[in-house]
Short mmCIF file of C-alpha atoms in Angstrom, two decimals:
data_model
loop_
_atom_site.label_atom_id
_atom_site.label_comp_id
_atom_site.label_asym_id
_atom_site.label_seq_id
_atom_site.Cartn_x
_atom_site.Cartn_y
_atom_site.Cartn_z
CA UNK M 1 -24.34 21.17 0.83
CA UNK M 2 -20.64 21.81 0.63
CA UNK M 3 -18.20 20.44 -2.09
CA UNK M 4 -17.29 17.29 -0.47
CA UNK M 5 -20.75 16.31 -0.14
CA UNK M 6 -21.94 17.14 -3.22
CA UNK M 7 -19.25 14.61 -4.37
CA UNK M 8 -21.44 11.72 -2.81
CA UNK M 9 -18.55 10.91 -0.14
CA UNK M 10 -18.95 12.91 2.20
CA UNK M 11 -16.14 15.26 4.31
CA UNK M 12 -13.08 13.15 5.93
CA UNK M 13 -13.93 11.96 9.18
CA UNK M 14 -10.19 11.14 11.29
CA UNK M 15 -10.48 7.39 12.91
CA UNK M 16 -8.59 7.21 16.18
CA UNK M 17 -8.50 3.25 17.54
CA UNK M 18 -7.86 1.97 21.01
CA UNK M 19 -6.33 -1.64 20.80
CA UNK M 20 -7.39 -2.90 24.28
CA UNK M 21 -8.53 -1.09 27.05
CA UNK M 22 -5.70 0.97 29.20
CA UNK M 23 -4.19 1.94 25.75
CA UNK M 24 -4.33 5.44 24.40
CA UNK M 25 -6.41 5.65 21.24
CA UNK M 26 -4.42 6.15 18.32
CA UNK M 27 -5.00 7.48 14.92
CA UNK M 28 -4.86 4.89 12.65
CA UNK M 29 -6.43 6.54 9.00
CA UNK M 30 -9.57 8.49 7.55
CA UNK M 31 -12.87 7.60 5.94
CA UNK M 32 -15.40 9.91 3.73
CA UNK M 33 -19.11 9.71 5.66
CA UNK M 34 -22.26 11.78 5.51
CA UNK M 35 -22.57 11.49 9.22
CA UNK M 36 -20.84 10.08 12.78
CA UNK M 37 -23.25 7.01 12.39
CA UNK M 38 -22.24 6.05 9.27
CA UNK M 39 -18.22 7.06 9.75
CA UNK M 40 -18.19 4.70 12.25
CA UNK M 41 -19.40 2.07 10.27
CA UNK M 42 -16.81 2.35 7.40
CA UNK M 43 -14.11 2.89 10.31
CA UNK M 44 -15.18 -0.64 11.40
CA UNK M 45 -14.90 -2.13 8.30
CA UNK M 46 -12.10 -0.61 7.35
CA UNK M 47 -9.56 -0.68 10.38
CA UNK M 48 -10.77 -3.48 12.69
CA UNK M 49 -10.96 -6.49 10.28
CA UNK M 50 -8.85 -8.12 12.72
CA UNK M 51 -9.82 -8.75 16.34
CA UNK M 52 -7.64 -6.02 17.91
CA UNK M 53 -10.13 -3.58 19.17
CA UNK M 54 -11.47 -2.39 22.70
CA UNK M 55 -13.01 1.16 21.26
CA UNK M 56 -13.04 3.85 18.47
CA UNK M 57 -13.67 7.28 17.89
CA UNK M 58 -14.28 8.95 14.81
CA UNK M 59 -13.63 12.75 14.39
CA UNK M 60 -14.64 15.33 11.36
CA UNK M 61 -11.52 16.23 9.69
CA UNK M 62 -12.61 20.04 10.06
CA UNK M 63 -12.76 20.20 14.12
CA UNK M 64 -9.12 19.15 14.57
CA UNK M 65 -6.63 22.18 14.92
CA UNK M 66 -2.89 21.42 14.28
CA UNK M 67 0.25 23.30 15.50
CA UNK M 68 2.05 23.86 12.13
CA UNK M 69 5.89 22.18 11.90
CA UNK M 70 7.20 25.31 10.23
CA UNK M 71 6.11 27.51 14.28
CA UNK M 72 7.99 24.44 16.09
CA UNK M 73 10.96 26.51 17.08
CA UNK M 74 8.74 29.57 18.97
CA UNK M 75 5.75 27.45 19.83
CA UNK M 76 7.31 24.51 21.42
CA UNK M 77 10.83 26.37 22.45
CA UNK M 78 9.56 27.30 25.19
CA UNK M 79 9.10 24.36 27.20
CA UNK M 80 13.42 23.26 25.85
CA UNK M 81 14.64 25.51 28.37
CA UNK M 82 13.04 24.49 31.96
CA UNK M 83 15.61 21.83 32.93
CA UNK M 84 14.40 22.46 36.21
CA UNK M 85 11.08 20.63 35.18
CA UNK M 86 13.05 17.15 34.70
CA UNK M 87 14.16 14.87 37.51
CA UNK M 88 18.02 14.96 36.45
CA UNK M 89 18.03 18.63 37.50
CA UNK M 90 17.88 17.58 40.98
CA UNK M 91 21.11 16.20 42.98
CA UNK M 92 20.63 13.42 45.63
CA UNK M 93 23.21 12.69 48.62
CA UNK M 94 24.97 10.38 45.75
CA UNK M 95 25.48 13.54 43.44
CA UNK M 96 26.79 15.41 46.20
CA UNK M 97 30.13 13.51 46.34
CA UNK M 98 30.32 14.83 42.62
CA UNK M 99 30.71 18.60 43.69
CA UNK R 1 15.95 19.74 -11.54
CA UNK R 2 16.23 22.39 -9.41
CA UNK R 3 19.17 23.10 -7.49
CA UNK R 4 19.02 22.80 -3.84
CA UNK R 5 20.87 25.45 -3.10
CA UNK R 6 18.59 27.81 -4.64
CA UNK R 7 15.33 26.80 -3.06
CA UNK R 8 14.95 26.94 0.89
CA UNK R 9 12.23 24.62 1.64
CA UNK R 10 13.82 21.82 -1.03
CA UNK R 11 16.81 22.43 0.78
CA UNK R 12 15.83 22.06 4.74
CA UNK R 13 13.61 19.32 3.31
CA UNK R 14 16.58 17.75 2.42
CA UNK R 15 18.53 18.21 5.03
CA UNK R 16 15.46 16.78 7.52
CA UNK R 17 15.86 13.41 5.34
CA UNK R 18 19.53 13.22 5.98
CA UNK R 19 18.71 13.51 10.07
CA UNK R 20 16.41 10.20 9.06
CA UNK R 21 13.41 12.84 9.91
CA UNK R 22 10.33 11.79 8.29
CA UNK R 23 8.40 13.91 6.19
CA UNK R 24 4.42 14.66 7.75
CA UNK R 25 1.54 16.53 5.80
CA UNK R 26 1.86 20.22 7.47
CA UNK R 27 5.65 20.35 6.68
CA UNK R 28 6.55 22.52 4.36
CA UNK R 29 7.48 19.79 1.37
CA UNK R 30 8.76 20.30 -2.17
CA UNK R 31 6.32 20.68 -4.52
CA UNK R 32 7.77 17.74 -6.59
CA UNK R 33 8.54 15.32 -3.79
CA UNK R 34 4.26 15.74 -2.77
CA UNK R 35 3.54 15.09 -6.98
CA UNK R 36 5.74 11.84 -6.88
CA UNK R 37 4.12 10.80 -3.70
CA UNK R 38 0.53 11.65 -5.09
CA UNK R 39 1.45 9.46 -8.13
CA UNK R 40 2.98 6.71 -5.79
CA UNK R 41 0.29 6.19 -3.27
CA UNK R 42 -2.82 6.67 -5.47
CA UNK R 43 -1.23 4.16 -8.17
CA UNK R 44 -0.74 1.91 -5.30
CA UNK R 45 -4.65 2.31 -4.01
CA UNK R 46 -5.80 2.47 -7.41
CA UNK R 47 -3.49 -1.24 -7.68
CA UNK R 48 -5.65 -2.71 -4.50
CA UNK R 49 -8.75 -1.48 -6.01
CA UNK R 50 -8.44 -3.23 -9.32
CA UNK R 51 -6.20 -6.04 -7.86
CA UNK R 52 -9.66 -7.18 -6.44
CA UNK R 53 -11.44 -7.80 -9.67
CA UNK R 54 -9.14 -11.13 -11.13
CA UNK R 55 -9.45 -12.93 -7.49
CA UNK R 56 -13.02 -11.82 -6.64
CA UNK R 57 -13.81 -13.25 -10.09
CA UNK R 58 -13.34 -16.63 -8.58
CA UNK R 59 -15.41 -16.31 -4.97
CA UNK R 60 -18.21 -18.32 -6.61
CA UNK R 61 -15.82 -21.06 -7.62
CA UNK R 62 -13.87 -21.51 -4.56
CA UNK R 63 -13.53 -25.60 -4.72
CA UNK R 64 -14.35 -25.31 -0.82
CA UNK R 65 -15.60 -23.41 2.38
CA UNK R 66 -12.54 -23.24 3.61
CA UNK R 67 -11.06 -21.66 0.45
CA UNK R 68 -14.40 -19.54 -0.20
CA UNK R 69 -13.78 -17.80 3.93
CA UNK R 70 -10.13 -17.10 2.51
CA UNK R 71 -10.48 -15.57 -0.22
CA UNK R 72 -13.11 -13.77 0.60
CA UNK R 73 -11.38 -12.01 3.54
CA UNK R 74 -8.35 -11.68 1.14
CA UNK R 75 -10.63 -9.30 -1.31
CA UNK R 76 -12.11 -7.39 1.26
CA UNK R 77 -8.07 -6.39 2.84
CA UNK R 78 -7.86 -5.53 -0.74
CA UNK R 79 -10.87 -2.71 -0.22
CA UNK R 80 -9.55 -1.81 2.65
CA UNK R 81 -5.39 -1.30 1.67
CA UNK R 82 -6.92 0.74 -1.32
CA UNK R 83 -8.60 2.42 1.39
CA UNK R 84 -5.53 3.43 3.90
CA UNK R 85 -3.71 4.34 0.67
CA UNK R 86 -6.52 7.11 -0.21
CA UNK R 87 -6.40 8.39 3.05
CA UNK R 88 -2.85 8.44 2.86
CA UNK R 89 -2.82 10.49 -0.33
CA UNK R 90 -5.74 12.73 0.87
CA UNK R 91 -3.02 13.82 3.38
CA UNK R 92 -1.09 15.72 0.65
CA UNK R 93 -4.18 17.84 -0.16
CA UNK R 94 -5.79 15.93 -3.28
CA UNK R 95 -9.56 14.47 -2.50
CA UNK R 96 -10.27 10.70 -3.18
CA UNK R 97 -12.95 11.04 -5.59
CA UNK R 98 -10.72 13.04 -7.87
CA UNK R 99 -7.83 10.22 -7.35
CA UNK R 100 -10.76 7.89 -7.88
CA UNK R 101 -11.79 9.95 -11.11
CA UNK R 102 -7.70 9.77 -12.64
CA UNK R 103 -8.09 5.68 -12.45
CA UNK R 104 -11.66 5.76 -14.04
CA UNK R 105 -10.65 8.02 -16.90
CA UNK R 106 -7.76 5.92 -17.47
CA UNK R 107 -5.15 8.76 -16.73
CA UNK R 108 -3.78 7.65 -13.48
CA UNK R 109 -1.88 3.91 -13.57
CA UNK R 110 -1.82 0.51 -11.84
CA UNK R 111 -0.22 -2.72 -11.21
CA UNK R 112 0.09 -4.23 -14.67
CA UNK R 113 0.40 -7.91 -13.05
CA UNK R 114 -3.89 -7.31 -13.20
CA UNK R 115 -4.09 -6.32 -16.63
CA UNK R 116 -3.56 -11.04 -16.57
CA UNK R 117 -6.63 -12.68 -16.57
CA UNK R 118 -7.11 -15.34 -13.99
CA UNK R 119 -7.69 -18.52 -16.20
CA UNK R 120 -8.17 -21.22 -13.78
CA UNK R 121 -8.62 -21.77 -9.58
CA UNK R 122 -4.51 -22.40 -9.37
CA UNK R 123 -3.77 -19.12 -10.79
CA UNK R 124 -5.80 -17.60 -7.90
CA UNK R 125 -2.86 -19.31 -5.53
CA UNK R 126 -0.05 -18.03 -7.62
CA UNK R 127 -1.70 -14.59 -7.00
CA UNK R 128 -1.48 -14.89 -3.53
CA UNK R 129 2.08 -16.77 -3.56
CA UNK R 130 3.73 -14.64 -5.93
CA UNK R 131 1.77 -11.51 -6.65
CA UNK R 132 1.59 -10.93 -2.89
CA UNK R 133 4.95 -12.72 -2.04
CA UNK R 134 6.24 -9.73 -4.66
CA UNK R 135 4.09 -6.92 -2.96
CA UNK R 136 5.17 -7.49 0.66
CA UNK R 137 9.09 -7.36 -0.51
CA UNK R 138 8.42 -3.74 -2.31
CA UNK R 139 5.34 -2.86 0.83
CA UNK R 140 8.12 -3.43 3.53
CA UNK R 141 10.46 -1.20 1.75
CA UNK R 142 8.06 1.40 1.33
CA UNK R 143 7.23 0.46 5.44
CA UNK R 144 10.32 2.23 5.88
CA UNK R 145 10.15 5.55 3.35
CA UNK R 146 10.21 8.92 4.14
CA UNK R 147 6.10 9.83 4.58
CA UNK R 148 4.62 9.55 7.74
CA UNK R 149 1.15 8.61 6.39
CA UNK R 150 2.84 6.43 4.08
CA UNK R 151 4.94 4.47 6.29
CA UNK R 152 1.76 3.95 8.90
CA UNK R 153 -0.63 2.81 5.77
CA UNK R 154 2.66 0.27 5.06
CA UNK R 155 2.76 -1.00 8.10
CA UNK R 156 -1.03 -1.85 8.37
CA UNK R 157 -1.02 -3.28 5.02
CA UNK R 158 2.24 -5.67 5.37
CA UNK R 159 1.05 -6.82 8.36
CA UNK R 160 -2.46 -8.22 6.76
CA UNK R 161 -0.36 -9.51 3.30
CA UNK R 162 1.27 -12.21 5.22
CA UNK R 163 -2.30 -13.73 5.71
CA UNK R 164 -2.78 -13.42 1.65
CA UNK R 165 0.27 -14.95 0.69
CA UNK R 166 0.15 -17.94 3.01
CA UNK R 167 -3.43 -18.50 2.03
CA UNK R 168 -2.05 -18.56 -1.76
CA UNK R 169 0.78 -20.96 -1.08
CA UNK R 170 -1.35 -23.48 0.86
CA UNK R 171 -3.51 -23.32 -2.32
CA UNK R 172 -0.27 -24.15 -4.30
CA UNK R 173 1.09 -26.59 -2.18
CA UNK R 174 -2.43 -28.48 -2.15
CA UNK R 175 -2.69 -28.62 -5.96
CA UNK R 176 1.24 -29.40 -6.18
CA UNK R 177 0.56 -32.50 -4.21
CA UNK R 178 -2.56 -33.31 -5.35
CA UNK R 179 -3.64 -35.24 -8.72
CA UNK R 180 -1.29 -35.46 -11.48
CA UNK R 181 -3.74 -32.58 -13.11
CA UNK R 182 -3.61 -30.85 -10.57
CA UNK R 183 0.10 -30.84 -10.29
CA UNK R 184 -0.24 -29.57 -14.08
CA UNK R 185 -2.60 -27.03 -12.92
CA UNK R 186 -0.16 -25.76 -11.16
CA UNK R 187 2.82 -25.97 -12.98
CA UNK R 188 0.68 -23.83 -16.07
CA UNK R 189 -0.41 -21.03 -13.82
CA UNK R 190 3.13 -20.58 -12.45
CA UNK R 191 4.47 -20.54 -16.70
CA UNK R 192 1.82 -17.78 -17.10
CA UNK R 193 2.54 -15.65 -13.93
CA UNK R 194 6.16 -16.03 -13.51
CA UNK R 195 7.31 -13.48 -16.00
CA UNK R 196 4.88 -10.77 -15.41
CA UNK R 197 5.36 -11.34 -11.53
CA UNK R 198 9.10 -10.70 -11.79
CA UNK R 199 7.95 -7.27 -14.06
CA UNK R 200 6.28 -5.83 -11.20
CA UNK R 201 9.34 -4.34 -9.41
CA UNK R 202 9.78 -2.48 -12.51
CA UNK R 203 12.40 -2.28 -15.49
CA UNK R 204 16.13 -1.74 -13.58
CA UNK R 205 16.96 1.66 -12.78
CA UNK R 206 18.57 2.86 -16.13
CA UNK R 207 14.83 2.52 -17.84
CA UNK R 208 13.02 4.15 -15.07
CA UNK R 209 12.56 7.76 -15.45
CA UNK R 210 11.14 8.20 -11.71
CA UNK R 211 13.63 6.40 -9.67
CA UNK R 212 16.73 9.12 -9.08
CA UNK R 213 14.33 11.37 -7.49
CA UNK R 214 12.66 9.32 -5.54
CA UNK R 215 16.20 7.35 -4.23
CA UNK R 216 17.10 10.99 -2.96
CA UNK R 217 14.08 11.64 -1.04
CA UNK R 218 14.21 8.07 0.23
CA UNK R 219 10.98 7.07 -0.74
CA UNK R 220 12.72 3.92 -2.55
CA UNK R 221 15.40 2.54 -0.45
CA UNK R 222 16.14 -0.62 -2.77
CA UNK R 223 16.58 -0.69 -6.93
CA UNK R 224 13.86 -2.10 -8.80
CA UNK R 225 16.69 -5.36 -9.34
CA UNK R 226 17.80 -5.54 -5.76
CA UNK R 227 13.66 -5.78 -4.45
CA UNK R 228 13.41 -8.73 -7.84
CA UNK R 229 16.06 -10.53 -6.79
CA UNK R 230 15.26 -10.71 -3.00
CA UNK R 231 11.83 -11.80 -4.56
CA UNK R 232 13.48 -14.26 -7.02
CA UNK R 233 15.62 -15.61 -4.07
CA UNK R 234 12.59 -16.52 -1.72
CA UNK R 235 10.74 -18.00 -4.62
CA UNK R 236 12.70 -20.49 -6.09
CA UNK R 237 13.15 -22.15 -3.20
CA UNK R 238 9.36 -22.62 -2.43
CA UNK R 239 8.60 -23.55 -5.61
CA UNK R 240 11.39 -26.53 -5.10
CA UNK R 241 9.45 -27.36 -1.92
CA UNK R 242 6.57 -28.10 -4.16
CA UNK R 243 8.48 -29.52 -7.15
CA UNK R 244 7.06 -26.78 -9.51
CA UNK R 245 9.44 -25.73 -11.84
CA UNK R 246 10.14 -22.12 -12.22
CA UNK R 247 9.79 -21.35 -16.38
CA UNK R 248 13.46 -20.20 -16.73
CA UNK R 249 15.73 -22.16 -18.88
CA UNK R 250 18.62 -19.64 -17.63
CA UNK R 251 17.70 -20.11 -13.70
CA UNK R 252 20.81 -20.55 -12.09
CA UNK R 253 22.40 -20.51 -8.33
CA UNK R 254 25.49 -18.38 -8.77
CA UNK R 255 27.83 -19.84 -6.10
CA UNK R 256 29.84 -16.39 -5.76
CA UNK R 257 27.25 -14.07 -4.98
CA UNK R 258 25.07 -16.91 -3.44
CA UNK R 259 22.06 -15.68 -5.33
CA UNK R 260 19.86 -17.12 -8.59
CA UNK R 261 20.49 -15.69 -11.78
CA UNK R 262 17.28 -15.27 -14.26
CA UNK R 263 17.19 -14.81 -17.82
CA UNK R 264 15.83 -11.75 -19.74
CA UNK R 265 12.73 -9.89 -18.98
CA UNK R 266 10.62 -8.88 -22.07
CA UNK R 267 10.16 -5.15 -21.24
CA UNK R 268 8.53 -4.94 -24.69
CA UNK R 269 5.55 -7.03 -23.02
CA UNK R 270 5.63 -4.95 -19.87
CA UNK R 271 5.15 -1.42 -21.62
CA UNK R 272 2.69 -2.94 -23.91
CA UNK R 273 0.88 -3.70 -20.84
CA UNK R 274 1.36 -0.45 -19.63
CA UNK R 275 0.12 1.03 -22.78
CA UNK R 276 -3.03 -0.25 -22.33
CA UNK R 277 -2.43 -3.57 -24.59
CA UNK R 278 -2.26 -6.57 -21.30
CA UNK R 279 -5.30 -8.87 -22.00
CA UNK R 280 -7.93 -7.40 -19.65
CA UNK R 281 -7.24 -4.02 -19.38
CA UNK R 282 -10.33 -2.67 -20.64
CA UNK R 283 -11.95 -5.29 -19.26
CA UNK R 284 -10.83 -3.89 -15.78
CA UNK R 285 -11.58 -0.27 -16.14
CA UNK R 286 -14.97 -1.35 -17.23
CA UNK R 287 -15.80 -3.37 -14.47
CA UNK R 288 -14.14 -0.56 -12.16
CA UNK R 289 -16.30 1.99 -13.79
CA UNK R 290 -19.79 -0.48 -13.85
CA UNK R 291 -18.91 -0.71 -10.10
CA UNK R 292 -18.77 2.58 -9.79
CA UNK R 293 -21.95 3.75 -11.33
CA UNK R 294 -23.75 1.11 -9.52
CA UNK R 295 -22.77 2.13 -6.23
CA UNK R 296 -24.25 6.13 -7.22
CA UNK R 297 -27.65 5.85 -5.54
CA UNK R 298 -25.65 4.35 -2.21
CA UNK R 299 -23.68 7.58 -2.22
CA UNK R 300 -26.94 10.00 -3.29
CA UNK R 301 -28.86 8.17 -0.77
CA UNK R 302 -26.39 8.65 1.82
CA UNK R 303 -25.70 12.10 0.99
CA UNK R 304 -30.00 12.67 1.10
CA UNK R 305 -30.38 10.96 4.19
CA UNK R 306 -27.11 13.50 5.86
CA UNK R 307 -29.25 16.32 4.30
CA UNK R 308 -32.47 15.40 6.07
CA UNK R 309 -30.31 14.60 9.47
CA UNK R 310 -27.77 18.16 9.62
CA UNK R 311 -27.16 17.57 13.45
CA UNK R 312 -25.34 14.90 12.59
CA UNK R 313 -23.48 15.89 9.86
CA UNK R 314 -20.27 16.95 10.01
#
């Protein structure tokens, strides 16, 4: 059993809620749970009280990876300099009387 | 404190804030600024947790249905803002149960508006009327601090508060207009929780040993007197509406800054509270720490049922 566990809790299981269908589901907190059944549960009772929810997921903590803020500059540069991947890059007849 | 200069990550941490960047849990964050925010957030859980006890006290009592469905839904938002405010604190690295531990022990700190006992049914309205009218004003500052998880947890929780103070004032405003007892009712509860309502933003600045700090890394954006008086301000004039009188023989409208004056605070009171002195303080650590031992077998059964189940588990 690891540490968390032995604590009674249970590991940190991530809570991602969809507010009506079409929406993207968004993280909205944590809860502790022994297992996926019962993380759902607390995720229930604790962030849809209210009446604003098509769906849920629940995630363990441990299976999400994270870029780290700190790489931003060399992990994420990469896509600052390909201007030629936004619409503004390309001229139409108006832009040509610009020339 | 250190000097900025000196130390790199204090120093682009800074300079993030100044951008109005907010702060999330992988960033690389002063040591300091994640201790204050620690302190902050699980104070402020630990503050939801206990802040349950006075009102839940009177479930049983509600005069009616309608009042029992209230407050009952009112506790349990309770549970669950102590809740978002764990997770939010988990973020910085420090598990719940040992947050959970600090409040049991007595080491870590809460609200000392619920170290007050709740005497009678009207003083469960002036909870939700002032002792919620005074959390949302400091909540919708902190909405706006520099902490991701913080600001998201704020948001949630402001948005549900509005729902506890209403309930409290339509509780008020019944027994204001009700028998003349009632109106006495009333008028008693709000002599006993004026004065440690208006001690719940905290002494002004000068007293405060935390606030420089935590002005410069914008996780306060308004003095302790500035968020009082915008609470003073909103209250007076409801508790005209009602014709309650607010216990202040010094209350006055100042016509040149268009805002009400008070009289002293008694401080003395307020750190006495803090001190561990307030009326029920060891009554709510004890009832906090009954709760908690009761609940033990729910946890070991939980964790022996995970055991039995490992495809499940996480």
């Amino acid at each position: 059993m690891s540490g968390a566990a032995a604590s009674g809790e249970g590991p940190v299981w991530e809570v991602f809620v969809q507010e009506k269908a079409g929406d993207p589901h968004k993280h909205a907190g944590s809860v502790h749970a022994h297992d996926a059944e019962m993380a759902l549960q607390h995720a229930r009772d604790v962030y849809a009280r209210r009446g604003q929810v098509a769906s849920m997921w629940v995630v363990p903590h441990a299976a999400i990876s994270a870029s780290m803020p700190a790489d931003n500059a060399s992990f994420f540069d990469p896509a600052d300099d390909k201007i030629y991947r936004l619409p503004a890059h390309y001229l139409s007849p108006a832009s040509d009387r610009r020339r | 404190m250190t000097d900025p200069a000196a130390d790199p990550v204090l120093q682009a941490f800074e300079a993030r804030l100044a951008k109005g960047e907010k702060a999330e849990p992988k960033d690389r964050l002063p040591e300091r600024y994640r201790r204050q925010l620690v302190r902050m957030m699980s104070q402020h859980a630990h503050s939801e947790i206990v802040g349950m006890l006075p009102e839940a006290n009177w479930i049983t009592r509600a005069p009616s249905l309608r009042r029992k469905i209230g407050l009952l839904a009112k506790v349990q938002d309770e549970a669950g803002h102590g809740l978002y405010l764990y997770s939010a604190a988990e973020t910085l690295g420090v598990p719940r149960d040992e947050l959970i531990d600090q409040l049991l022990t007595g080491k870590a700190k809460y609200s000392n508006i619920f170290n007050y006992p709740t005497l009678t049914w009207a003083d469960i309205g002036m909870i939700g009327w002032l002792v919620d009218g005074a959390a949302i004003i400091n909540q919708s500052m902190l909405a706006k601090c520099s902490y991701g998880p913080y600001v998201r947890a704020m948001i949630r929780i402001c948005k549900e508060e509005s729902f506890h103070m209403r309930q409290g004032y339509e509780m008020v405003t019944a027994l204001a207009r009700g028998t003349p007892a009632q109106q006495a009712m009333a008028q008693e509860a709000l002599n006993r929780w004026w004065p440690p309502t208006l001690m719940m933003f905290g002494p002004p600045e000068e007293q405060s040993t935390n606030s420089e700090e935590l002005v410069r890394w914008k996780v306060k954006l308004k003095s302790n007197d500035e968020l009082r008086q915008t609470f003073v301000d909103q209250t007076v004039v409801q508790a005209q509406v009602l014709g309650l009188r607010i216990p202040d023989p010094d209350l006055r409208y100042d016509e040149d800054t268009k805002h009400w004056t008070i009289g002293p605070i008694d401080w003395q009171e307020f750190f006495a509270v803090i001190g561990g002195n307030g009326p029920c303080n060891r009554d709510r650590l004890r009832a906090r720490r009954e709760a908690h031992e009761d609940g033990a077998w729910v946890r070991a059964a939980a964790a022996a049922h995970a055991a039995k189940n490992p495809q499940v588990n996480a």
